mmCIF file of C-alpha atoms in Angstrom:
data_model
loop_
_atom_site.group_PDB
_atom_site.id
_atom_site.type_symbol
_atom_site.label_atom_id
_atom_site.label_comp_id
_atom_site.label_asym_id
_atom_site.label_seq_id
_atom_site.Cartn_x
_atom_site.Cartn_y
_atom_site.Cartn_z
ATOM 1 C CA MET A 1 163.399 -47.518 -92.064
ATOM 2 C CA PRO A 2 160.490 -50.081 -92.095
ATOM 3 C CA SER A 3 162.812 -52.729 -93.534
ATOM 4 C CA GLY A 4 165.285 -52.048 -90.738
ATOM 5 C CA LEU A 5 162.553 -52.570 -88.123
ATOM 6 C CA VAL A 6 161.556 -55.811 -89.820
ATOM 7 C CA VAL A 7 165.162 -57.036 -89.686
ATOM 8 C CA ILE A 8 165.460 -56.157 -85.995
ATOM 9 C CA ALA A 9 162.143 -57.832 -85.205
ATOM 10 C CA TYR A 10 163.284 -60.863 -87.171
ATOM 11 C CA HIS A 11 166.417 -61.106 -85.050
ATOM 12 C CA LEU A 12 164.531 -60.605 -81.795
ATOM 13 C CA ALA A 13 162.327 -63.576 -82.662
ATOM 14 C CA TYR A 14 165.228 -65.893 -81.926
ATOM 15 C CA PHE A 15 164.991 -65.053 -78.263
ATOM 16 C CA ILE A 16 161.310 -65.905 -77.863
ATOM 17 C CA PRO A 17 161.069 -69.253 -76.046
ATOM 18 C CA ALA A 18 159.371 -72.087 -77.851
ATOM 19 C CA PHE A 19 155.708 -72.557 -76.975
ATOM 20 C CA GLY A 20 155.203 -75.151 -74.286
ATOM 21 C CA GLY A 21 158.581 -74.554 -72.657
ATOM 22 C CA GLU A 22 159.998 -72.008 -70.278
ATOM 23 C CA LEU A 23 163.245 -70.108 -70.575
ATOM 24 C CA PRO A 24 164.499 -68.357 -67.403
ATOM 25 C CA ALA A 25 164.726 -64.572 -67.743
ATOM 26 C CA TRP A 26 168.425 -64.438 -66.876
ATOM 27 C CA ARG A 27 169.215 -67.026 -69.527
ATOM 28 C CA LEU A 28 167.207 -65.066 -72.085
ATOM 29 C CA VAL A 29 169.030 -61.829 -71.247
ATOM 30 C CA ASN A 30 172.463 -63.454 -71.326
ATOM 31 C CA SER A 31 171.784 -65.223 -74.614
ATOM 32 C CA TYR A 32 170.491 -61.987 -76.132
ATOM 33 C CA PHE A 33 173.537 -60.053 -74.926
ATOM 34 C CA ILE A 34 176.093 -62.600 -76.166
ATOM 35 C CA TYR A 35 174.311 -63.022 -79.488
ATOM 36 C CA TYR A 36 174.443 -59.326 -80.350
ATOM 37 C CA LEU A 37 177.855 -58.767 -78.803
ATOM 38 C CA ARG A 38 179.429 -60.575 -81.752
ATOM 39 C CA PHE A 39 178.522 -57.690 -84.062
ATOM 40 C CA ILE A 40 181.156 -55.498 -82.388
ATOM 41 C CA PRO A 41 184.263 -57.484 -83.477
ATOM 42 C CA VAL A 42 182.669 -58.146 -86.872
ATOM 43 C CA PHE A 43 182.126 -54.396 -87.378
ATOM 44 C CA TYR A 44 185.723 -53.478 -86.532
ATOM 45 C CA ALA A 45 187.069 -56.391 -88.563
ATOM 46 C CA GLY A 46 185.188 -55.018 -91.575
ATOM 47 C CA LEU A 47 186.669 -51.560 -91.059
ATOM 48 C CA TRP A 48 190.155 -53.013 -90.698
ATOM 49 C CA LEU A 49 189.757 -55.027 -93.896
ATOM 50 C CA PHE A 50 188.469 -52.036 -95.844
ATOM 51 C CA GLN A 51 191.251 -49.724 -94.647
ATOM 52 C CA ASN A 52 194.022 -52.244 -95.348
ATOM 53 C CA LEU A 53 192.756 -53.397 -98.732
ATOM 54 C CA ARG A 54 192.012 -50.006 -100.253
ATOM 55 C CA SER A 55 195.578 -49.112 -101.325
ATOM 56 C CA GLY A 56 196.277 -49.853 -104.975
ATOM 57 C CA ASP A 57 193.026 -51.745 -105.673
ATOM 58 C CA SER A 58 189.819 -50.833 -107.451
ATOM 59 C CA LEU A 59 186.779 -50.001 -105.340
ATOM 60 C CA VAL A 60 184.863 -53.042 -106.655
ATOM 61 C CA ARG A 61 187.690 -55.383 -105.673
ATOM 62 C CA VAL A 62 188.049 -53.774 -102.232
ATOM 63 C CA LEU A 63 184.317 -53.996 -101.511
ATOM 64 C CA SER A 64 184.156 -57.603 -102.742
ATOM 65 C CA LEU A 65 187.099 -58.703 -100.601
ATOM 66 C CA THR A 66 185.732 -56.780 -97.619
ATOM 67 C CA MET A 67 182.338 -58.484 -97.954
ATOM 68 C CA LEU A 68 183.973 -61.901 -98.283
ATOM 69 C CA GLY A 69 186.046 -61.191 -95.189
ATOM 70 C CA LEU A 70 182.974 -59.988 -93.276
ATOM 71 C CA VAL A 71 181.035 -63.158 -94.076
ATOM 72 C CA THR A 72 183.993 -65.265 -92.927
ATOM 73 C CA VAL A 73 184.396 -63.316 -89.680
ATOM 74 C CA MET A 74 180.638 -63.420 -89.053
ATOM 75 C CA HIS A 75 180.617 -67.188 -89.518
ATOM 76 C CA LEU A 76 183.525 -67.645 -87.105
ATOM 77 C CA ALA A 77 181.948 -65.286 -84.559
ATOM 78 C CA SER A 78 178.574 -67.057 -84.789
ATOM 79 C CA THR A 79 180.219 -70.460 -84.419
ATOM 80 C CA PHE A 80 182.043 -69.239 -81.326
ATOM 81 C CA VAL A 81 178.830 -67.777 -79.831
ATOM 82 C CA TYR A 82 176.868 -71.000 -80.297
ATOM 83 C CA TRP A 83 179.780 -73.037 -78.950
ATOM 84 C CA LEU A 84 179.893 -70.774 -75.886
ATOM 85 C CA LEU A 85 176.132 -70.943 -75.303
ATOM 86 C CA ASP A 86 176.222 -74.716 -75.672
ATOM 87 C CA LYS A 87 178.995 -74.959 -73.062
ATOM 88 C CA TRP A 88 177.230 -72.645 -70.630
ATOM 89 C CA TYR A 89 173.566 -73.527 -71.000
ATOM 90 C CA GLY A 90 173.295 -76.337 -73.540
ATOM 91 C CA LEU A 91 171.582 -75.652 -76.853
ATOM 92 C CA GLY A 92 168.781 -77.980 -75.837
ATOM 93 C CA ASN A 93 167.840 -75.564 -73.050
ATOM 94 C CA LEU A 94 167.476 -72.572 -75.404
ATOM 95 C CA SER A 95 164.814 -71.575 -77.924
ATOM 96 C CA GLU A 96 164.064 -73.661 -81.010
ATOM 97 C CA ALA A 97 165.771 -71.112 -83.254
ATOM 98 C CA PHE A 98 168.977 -71.348 -81.234
ATOM 99 C CA LYS A 99 168.771 -75.154 -81.326
ATOM 100 C CA LYS A 100 168.400 -75.340 -85.106
ATOM 101 C CA LEU A 101 171.005 -72.729 -86.002
ATOM 102 C CA GLY A 102 173.401 -73.846 -83.291
ATOM 103 C CA SER A 103 173.311 -77.430 -84.511
ATOM 104 C CA LEU A 104 174.205 -76.241 -88.030
ATOM 105 C CA TYR A 105 177.108 -74.055 -86.910
ATOM 106 C CA LEU A 106 178.522 -76.696 -84.572
ATOM 107 C CA LYS A 107 178.170 -79.630 -86.963
ATOM 108 C CA GLU A 108 181.480 -81.130 -88.049
ATOM 109 C CA PRO A 109 182.376 -80.099 -91.640
ATOM 110 C CA SER A 110 182.760 -83.741 -92.644
ATOM 111 C CA MET A 111 179.202 -84.447 -91.463
ATOM 112 C CA ARG A 112 177.556 -81.585 -93.357
ATOM 113 C CA SER A 113 175.386 -82.028 -96.416
ATOM 114 C CA TRP A 114 175.426 -79.436 -99.166
ATOM 115 C CA GLN A 115 172.271 -77.886 -97.684
ATOM 116 C CA ASP A 116 174.065 -77.379 -94.375
ATOM 117 C CA TRP A 117 176.632 -75.161 -96.095
ATOM 118 C CA LEU A 118 173.831 -72.726 -96.887
ATOM 119 C CA VAL A 119 174.364 -71.482 -93.351
ATOM 120 C CA PHE A 120 176.776 -68.982 -94.938
ATOM 121 C CA GLY A 121 173.692 -67.406 -96.470
ATOM 122 C CA TYR A 122 172.478 -66.734 -92.955
ATOM 123 C CA ASP A 123 175.835 -65.098 -92.181
ATOM 124 C CA LEU A 124 175.337 -62.844 -95.183
ATOM 125 C CA GLN A 125 171.817 -62.050 -94.020
ATOM 126 C CA GLU A 126 173.076 -61.173 -90.550
ATOM 127 C CA LEU A 127 175.331 -58.499 -92.043
ATOM 128 C CA GLN A 128 172.238 -56.417 -92.835
ATOM 129 C CA LEU A 129 172.463 -54.900 -89.366
ATOM 130 C CA LEU A 130 175.954 -53.627 -90.195
ATOM 131 C CA LEU A 131 175.097 -52.037 -93.535
ATOM 132 C CA PHE A 132 174.300 -48.644 -92.039
ATOM 133 C CA PRO A 133 177.273 -48.253 -89.625
ATOM 134 C CA VAL A 134 179.799 -49.724 -92.077
ATOM 135 C CA GLY A 135 178.364 -47.656 -94.931
ATOM 136 C CA LEU A 136 178.595 -44.543 -92.779
ATOM 137 C CA LYS A 137 182.247 -45.248 -92.002
ATOM 138 C CA MET A 138 182.990 -45.803 -95.683
ATOM 139 C CA LEU A 139 181.267 -42.517 -96.528
ATOM 140 C CA GLN A 140 183.360 -40.726 -93.902
ATOM 141 C CA TYR A 141 186.482 -42.319 -95.337
ATOM 142 C CA GLY A 142 185.524 -41.259 -98.868
ATOM 143 C CA LEU A 143 184.975 -37.662 -97.781
ATOM 144 C CA SER A 144 188.247 -37.663 -95.837
ATOM 145 C CA GLU A 145 190.195 -39.069 -98.785
ATOM 146 C CA GLY A 146 188.621 -36.490 -101.091
ATOM 147 C CA GLN A 147 189.705 -33.685 -98.779
ATOM 148 C CA LYS A 148 193.235 -35.104 -98.563
ATOM 149 C CA LYS A 149 193.460 -35.398 -102.342
ATOM 150 C CA ALA A 150 192.234 -31.823 -102.789
ATOM 151 C CA ALA A 151 194.768 -30.580 -100.221
ATOM 152 C CA ILE A 152 197.618 -32.418 -101.979
ATOM 153 C CA GLU A 153 196.591 -31.047 -105.368
ATOM 154 C CA ARG A 154 196.375 -27.541 -103.916
ATOM 155 C CA GLN A 155 199.810 -27.915 -102.345
ATOM 156 C CA GLN A 156 201.261 -29.141 -105.646
ATOM 157 C CA ILE A 157 199.790 -26.168 -107.489
ATOM 158 C CA GLU A 158 201.191 -23.738 -104.920
ATOM 159 C CA THR A 159 204.610 -25.398 -105.158
ATOM 160 C CA GLU A 160 204.571 -25.192 -108.953
ATOM 161 C CA LEU A 161 203.661 -21.511 -108.771
ATOM 162 C CA ARG A 162 206.512 -20.815 -106.348
ATOM 163 C CA LEU A 163 208.922 -22.670 -108.615
ATOM 164 C CA LEU A 164 207.662 -20.764 -111.638
ATOM 165 C CA LYS A 165 208.172 -17.446 -109.875
ATOM 166 C CA SER A 166 211.711 -18.409 -108.880
ATOM 167 C CA GLN A 167 212.842 -19.627 -112.304
ATOM 168 C CA LEU A 168 214.119 -16.273 -113.579
ATOM 169 C CA GLU A 169 216.570 -15.576 -110.781
ATOM 170 C CA PRO A 170 218.339 -18.996 -110.711
ATOM 171 C CA HIS A 171 218.670 -19.094 -114.508
ATOM 172 C CA PHE A 172 220.045 -15.569 -114.475
ATOM 173 C CA ILE A 173 222.540 -16.439 -111.720
ATOM 174 C CA TYR A 174 223.620 -19.558 -113.598
ATOM 175 C CA ASN A 175 224.346 -17.598 -116.768
ATOM 176 C CA VAL A 176 226.202 -14.922 -114.797
ATOM 177 C CA LEU A 177 228.339 -17.604 -113.135
ATOM 178 C CA LEU A 178 229.315 -19.013 -116.513
ATOM 179 C CA SER A 179 230.311 -15.549 -117.704
ATOM 180 C CA ALA A 180 232.251 -14.894 -114.493
ATOM 181 C CA TYR A 181 234.003 -18.239 -114.826
ATOM 182 C CA ALA A 182 235.186 -17.391 -118.348
ATOM 183 C CA SER A 183 236.480 -14.024 -117.120
ATOM 184 C CA VAL A 184 238.233 -15.358 -113.999
ATOM 185 C CA VAL A 185 240.037 -18.345 -115.576
ATOM 186 C CA PRO A 186 243.025 -16.262 -116.806
ATOM 187 C CA VAL A 187 243.338 -14.519 -113.421
ATOM 188 C CA SER A 188 242.809 -17.195 -110.762
ATOM 189 C CA GLY A 189 242.473 -20.904 -111.365
ATOM 190 C CA ARG A 190 241.240 -21.472 -107.801
ATOM 191 C CA ALA A 191 238.492 -18.873 -108.075
ATOM 192 C CA ALA A 192 237.528 -20.230 -111.478
ATOM 193 C CA GLY A 193 237.293 -23.739 -110.020
ATOM 194 C CA TYR A 194 235.049 -22.457 -107.240
ATOM 195 C CA LEU A 195 232.739 -20.768 -109.763
ATOM 196 C CA ASN A 196 232.722 -23.866 -111.946
ATOM 197 C CA ARG A 197 231.653 -26.076 -109.046
ATOM 198 C CA LEU A 198 228.976 -23.591 -108.029
ATOM 199 C CA ALA A 199 227.657 -23.452 -111.595
ATOM 200 C CA GLY A 200 227.602 -27.257 -111.741
ATOM 201 C CA LEU A 201 225.610 -27.491 -108.519
ATOM 202 C CA LEU A 202 223.158 -24.872 -109.740
ATOM 203 C CA ARG A 203 222.817 -26.674 -113.076
ATOM 204 C CA TYR A 204 221.996 -29.891 -111.230
ATOM 205 C CA THR A 205 219.276 -28.282 -109.109
ATOM 206 C CA LEU A 206 217.771 -26.480 -112.116
ATOM 207 C CA TYR A 207 217.837 -29.039 -114.897
ATOM 208 C CA GLU A 208 218.187 -32.519 -113.411
ATOM 209 C CA THR A 209 215.782 -32.589 -110.466
ATOM 210 C CA SER A 210 212.422 -31.863 -112.084
ATOM 211 C CA SER A 211 211.175 -35.477 -112.068
ATOM 212 C CA GLY A 212 211.418 -35.911 -108.287
ATOM 213 C CA PHE A 213 213.859 -38.825 -108.617
ATOM 214 C CA VAL A 214 217.441 -38.880 -109.845
ATOM 215 C CA PRO A 215 220.099 -41.575 -110.372
ATOM 216 C CA LEU A 216 222.001 -42.221 -107.161
ATOM 217 C CA LYS A 217 225.368 -41.593 -108.822
ATOM 218 C CA LYS A 218 224.262 -38.085 -109.910
ATOM 219 C CA GLU A 219 223.001 -37.209 -106.435
ATOM 220 C CA LEU A 220 226.276 -38.387 -104.912
ATOM 221 C CA ALA A 221 228.350 -36.453 -107.457
ATOM 222 C CA SER A 222 226.422 -33.277 -106.665
ATOM 223 C CA LEU A 223 226.699 -33.998 -102.938
ATOM 224 C CA ARG A 224 230.491 -34.204 -103.232
ATOM 225 C CA ASN A 225 230.438 -31.006 -105.267
ATOM 226 C CA TYR A 226 228.425 -29.245 -102.568
ATOM 227 C CA LEU A 227 230.699 -30.477 -99.775
ATOM 228 C CA LYS A 228 233.770 -29.338 -101.719
ATOM 229 C CA LEU A 229 232.268 -25.854 -102.016
ATOM 230 C CA GLU A 230 231.628 -25.742 -98.272
ATOM 231 C CA THR A 231 235.180 -26.958 -97.599
ATOM 232 C CA LEU A 232 236.563 -24.164 -99.776
ATOM 233 C CA ARG A 233 234.355 -21.677 -97.951
ATOM 234 C CA TYR A 234 235.278 -22.698 -94.400
ATOM 235 C CA GLY A 235 238.810 -23.924 -95.049
ATOM 236 C CA ARG A 236 240.510 -26.049 -92.419
ATOM 237 C CA ARG A 237 237.788 -25.255 -89.903
ATOM 238 C CA LEU A 238 235.506 -27.802 -91.586
ATOM 239 C CA ASN A 239 236.623 -31.433 -91.658
ATOM 240 C CA ILE A 240 234.510 -33.916 -93.638
ATOM 241 C CA LYS A 241 234.987 -37.687 -93.330
ATOM 242 C CA TRP A 242 233.408 -39.790 -96.087
ATOM 243 C CA GLU A 243 232.952 -43.585 -95.921
ATOM 244 C CA GLN A 244 231.335 -45.404 -98.831
ATOM 245 C CA SER A 245 230.700 -49.060 -99.642
ATOM 246 C CA GLY A 246 228.592 -50.936 -102.153
ATOM 247 C CA PRO A 247 227.723 -50.401 -105.830
ATOM 248 C CA VAL A 248 226.850 -46.885 -106.962
ATOM 249 C CA ALA A 249 227.573 -46.630 -110.690
ATOM 250 C CA GLY A 250 224.820 -49.032 -111.726
ATOM 251 C CA ALA A 251 222.392 -48.153 -108.945
ATOM 252 C CA GLY A 252 218.851 -46.911 -109.515
ATOM 253 C CA TYR A 253 216.943 -43.833 -108.423
ATOM 254 C CA ILE A 254 216.442 -41.968 -105.146
ATOM 255 C CA PRO A 255 214.537 -38.746 -104.312
ATOM 256 C CA THR A 256 216.275 -35.654 -105.666
ATOM 257 C CA LEU A 257 218.250 -33.393 -103.328
ATOM 258 C CA VAL A 258 217.477 -35.467 -100.229
ATOM 259 C CA LEU A 259 221.164 -36.204 -99.510
ATOM 260 C CA ILE A 260 222.253 -32.655 -100.315
ATOM 261 C CA SER A 261 219.524 -31.311 -98.017
ATOM 262 C CA LEU A 262 220.785 -33.481 -95.154
ATOM 263 C CA ALA A 263 224.353 -32.298 -95.768
ATOM 264 C CA GLU A 264 223.208 -28.673 -95.909
ATOM 265 C CA ASN A 265 221.454 -29.165 -92.573
ATOM 266 C CA ALA A 266 224.620 -30.636 -91.031
ATOM 267 C CA VAL A 267 226.751 -27.701 -92.216
ATOM 268 C CA LYS A 268 224.139 -25.219 -91.045
ATOM 269 C CA HIS A 269 224.193 -26.603 -87.505
ATOM 270 C CA SER A 270 227.963 -27.055 -87.251
ATOM 271 C CA ALA A 271 230.344 -24.836 -89.232
ATOM 272 C CA ASP A 272 227.717 -22.191 -89.902
ATOM 273 C CA ALA A 273 226.586 -22.012 -86.269
ATOM 274 C CA HIS A 274 229.911 -21.250 -84.571
ATOM 275 C CA THR A 275 233.493 -20.256 -85.271
ATOM 276 C CA GLY A 276 235.272 -23.329 -83.891
ATOM 277 C CA PRO A 277 236.347 -26.563 -85.605
ATOM 278 C CA SER A 278 233.538 -28.583 -87.171
ATOM 279 C CA GLN A 279 233.398 -32.248 -88.110
ATOM 280 C CA ILE A 280 230.922 -33.958 -90.408
ATOM 281 C CA HIS A 281 230.973 -37.738 -90.793
ATOM 282 C CA ILE A 282 229.147 -39.334 -93.735
ATOM 283 C CA LYS A 283 228.708 -43.090 -94.000
ATOM 284 C CA LEU A 284 227.079 -44.501 -97.121
ATOM 285 C CA GLU A 285 226.225 -48.153 -97.782
ATOM 286 C CA ALA A 286 224.506 -49.111 -101.031
ATOM 287 C CA THR A 287 223.063 -52.405 -102.206
ATOM 288 C CA GLU A 288 221.092 -53.138 -105.345
ATOM 289 C CA GLN A 289 217.821 -52.521 -103.504
ATOM 290 C CA GLU A 290 218.595 -50.122 -100.655
ATOM 291 C CA LEU A 291 220.610 -47.079 -99.607
ATOM 292 C CA HIS A 292 221.736 -46.634 -96.004
ATOM 293 C CA PHE A 293 222.992 -43.077 -95.418
ATOM 294 C CA THR A 294 224.165 -41.686 -92.074
ATOM 295 C CA ILE A 295 225.388 -38.142 -91.535
ATOM 296 C CA THR A 296 226.633 -36.839 -88.187
ATOM 297 C CA ASN A 297 227.943 -33.421 -87.182
ATOM 298 C CA ASN A 298 229.502 -32.230 -83.958
ATOM 299 C CA LYS A 299 227.599 -29.835 -81.746
ATOM 300 C CA PRO A 300 229.216 -26.551 -80.717
ATOM 301 C CA ALA A 301 229.663 -26.008 -77.013
ATOM 302 C CA ARG A 302 227.861 -22.713 -77.443
ATOM 303 C CA ALA A 303 226.451 -21.451 -80.717
ATOM 304 C CA VAL A 304 227.600 -17.911 -81.456
ATOM 305 C CA LYS A 305 225.797 -17.567 -84.776
ATOM 306 C CA ARG A 306 222.184 -18.119 -85.639
ATOM 307 C CA PRO A 307 221.882 -20.879 -88.286
ATOM 308 C CA ARG A 308 220.580 -19.669 -91.593
ATOM 309 C CA GLN A 309 217.031 -20.690 -92.352
ATOM 310 C CA GLY A 310 216.287 -23.629 -94.646
ATOM 311 C CA LEU A 311 213.603 -26.171 -95.388
ATOM 312 C CA GLY A 312 214.761 -28.308 -92.484
ATOM 313 C CA LEU A 313 214.422 -31.939 -91.536
ATOM 314 C CA PRO A 314 210.618 -31.906 -91.031
ATOM 315 C CA THR A 315 210.164 -31.097 -94.721
ATOM 316 C CA ILE A 316 212.458 -33.972 -95.715
ATOM 317 C CA GLU A 317 210.586 -36.333 -93.412
ATOM 318 C CA ARG A 318 207.194 -35.314 -94.833
ATOM 319 C CA ARG A 319 208.476 -35.781 -98.360
ATOM 320 C CA LEU A 320 209.779 -39.276 -97.629
ATOM 321 C CA ALA A 321 206.468 -40.192 -96.005
ATOM 322 C CA MET A 322 204.563 -39.059 -99.102
ATOM 323 C CA LEU A 323 206.855 -41.105 -101.356
ATOM 324 C CA TYR A 324 207.265 -44.311 -99.358
ATOM 325 C CA GLU A 325 204.718 -44.669 -96.543
ATOM 326 C CA GLY A 326 202.522 -47.695 -97.132
ATOM 327 C CA VAL A 327 204.456 -48.577 -100.304
ATOM 328 C CA TYR A 328 208.098 -49.264 -99.390
ATOM 329 C CA PRO A 329 209.815 -49.748 -96.018
ATOM 330 C CA TYR A 330 212.051 -46.808 -95.106
ATOM 331 C CA GLN A 331 213.748 -45.237 -92.093
ATOM 332 C CA PHE A 332 214.290 -41.608 -91.131
ATOM 333 C CA GLU A 333 215.688 -41.300 -87.631
ATOM 334 C CA ILE A 334 217.363 -38.479 -85.713
ATOM 335 C CA ARG A 335 220.030 -39.478 -83.209
ATOM 336 C CA GLN A 336 221.668 -36.929 -80.972
ATOM 337 C CA ASN A 337 223.488 -36.497 -77.700
ATOM 338 C CA GLN A 338 225.375 -33.682 -75.995
ATOM 339 C CA LEU A 339 228.268 -33.873 -78.461
ATOM 340 C CA SER A 340 226.765 -34.781 -81.824
ATOM 341 C CA TYR A 341 223.674 -34.655 -84.007
ATOM 342 C CA GLY A 342 222.976 -37.255 -86.670
ATOM 343 C CA VAL A 343 220.384 -38.452 -89.150
ATOM 344 C CA VAL A 344 219.981 -42.077 -90.225
ATOM 345 C CA LEU A 345 218.333 -42.573 -93.602
ATOM 346 C CA ARG A 346 217.373 -45.916 -95.128
ATOM 347 C CA ILE A 347 215.440 -45.765 -98.401
ATOM 348 C CA PRO A 348 214.811 -48.117 -101.334
ATOM 349 C CA ILE A 349 216.725 -47.682 -104.573
ATOM 350 C CA LEU A 350 214.155 -47.828 -107.358
ATOM 351 C CA VAL A 351 215.080 -49.606 -110.569
ATOM 352 C CA SER A 352 212.875 -47.311 -112.654
ATOM 353 C CA ILE A 353 210.605 -44.296 -112.178
#
């Protein structure tokens, strides 16, 4: 606290007129106000630097770069203030401290001696007044990030527990499907094919999606498998149009089940929501770096059935944000009108995970 008062008193000394001269009160007040006004943009510039540099860097590097940026911004702000005061009042009409410092800040770089460049030390000294507010903001950020991290870890633990509790039933169903398939093959090839596809889809969700990412070609194969099952279930009432372009076989990785979840949502709100004809249009464009996936379903004139409950689009959107926000550019957009409902997805294809 005493050191803080000393610093403030030290700064106030610059506004005391030189002995033997007079400085009008209004000029003193205006100079004082403009001088300290520069701390506002410097403060917010420091916060912006800290918040935008923190991702993926060590704390020491972030703090060092933030301090370097603060000194630079402080120097520019001080130069602007002295330039402004010189234009308005003339440095010669201000206190001796303003004259000396102003002449250093406004001196042409080519005319400066090496001692003149020590003015950056004054910029560093000026930042003392910002140590408390900036430190407080950093402390608030640290506490907030700690709470977010704890919440994410808690959510992950809860998810793992739910998955653990649900393992028995899916594995049991999978084994039963295999047994049923073996029994049905001699009786009905169509029924056996249906069971085989269902077992394949269940195998994919159980054994190939644990890492969070999956090869694009596997996700697409399972998506086609799922759509075939829904086509068998609804018959001619469900019409699916599939357009695909770009390389798939050698493509990289995308989040598991994201395409199947979008397809499940489209079926839920079309064929599953009414008894009339349903259309689903899927357009897929793949490059070596990016997947562009659009799925659109028609809207029923009047829904006669309540759609079955699922995870829904908000869960997919939150998951994509956790995976890509601030790291990779991506797009998740809902487009709808009176006749149709669609989702536009644009995500990076990762080479490795």
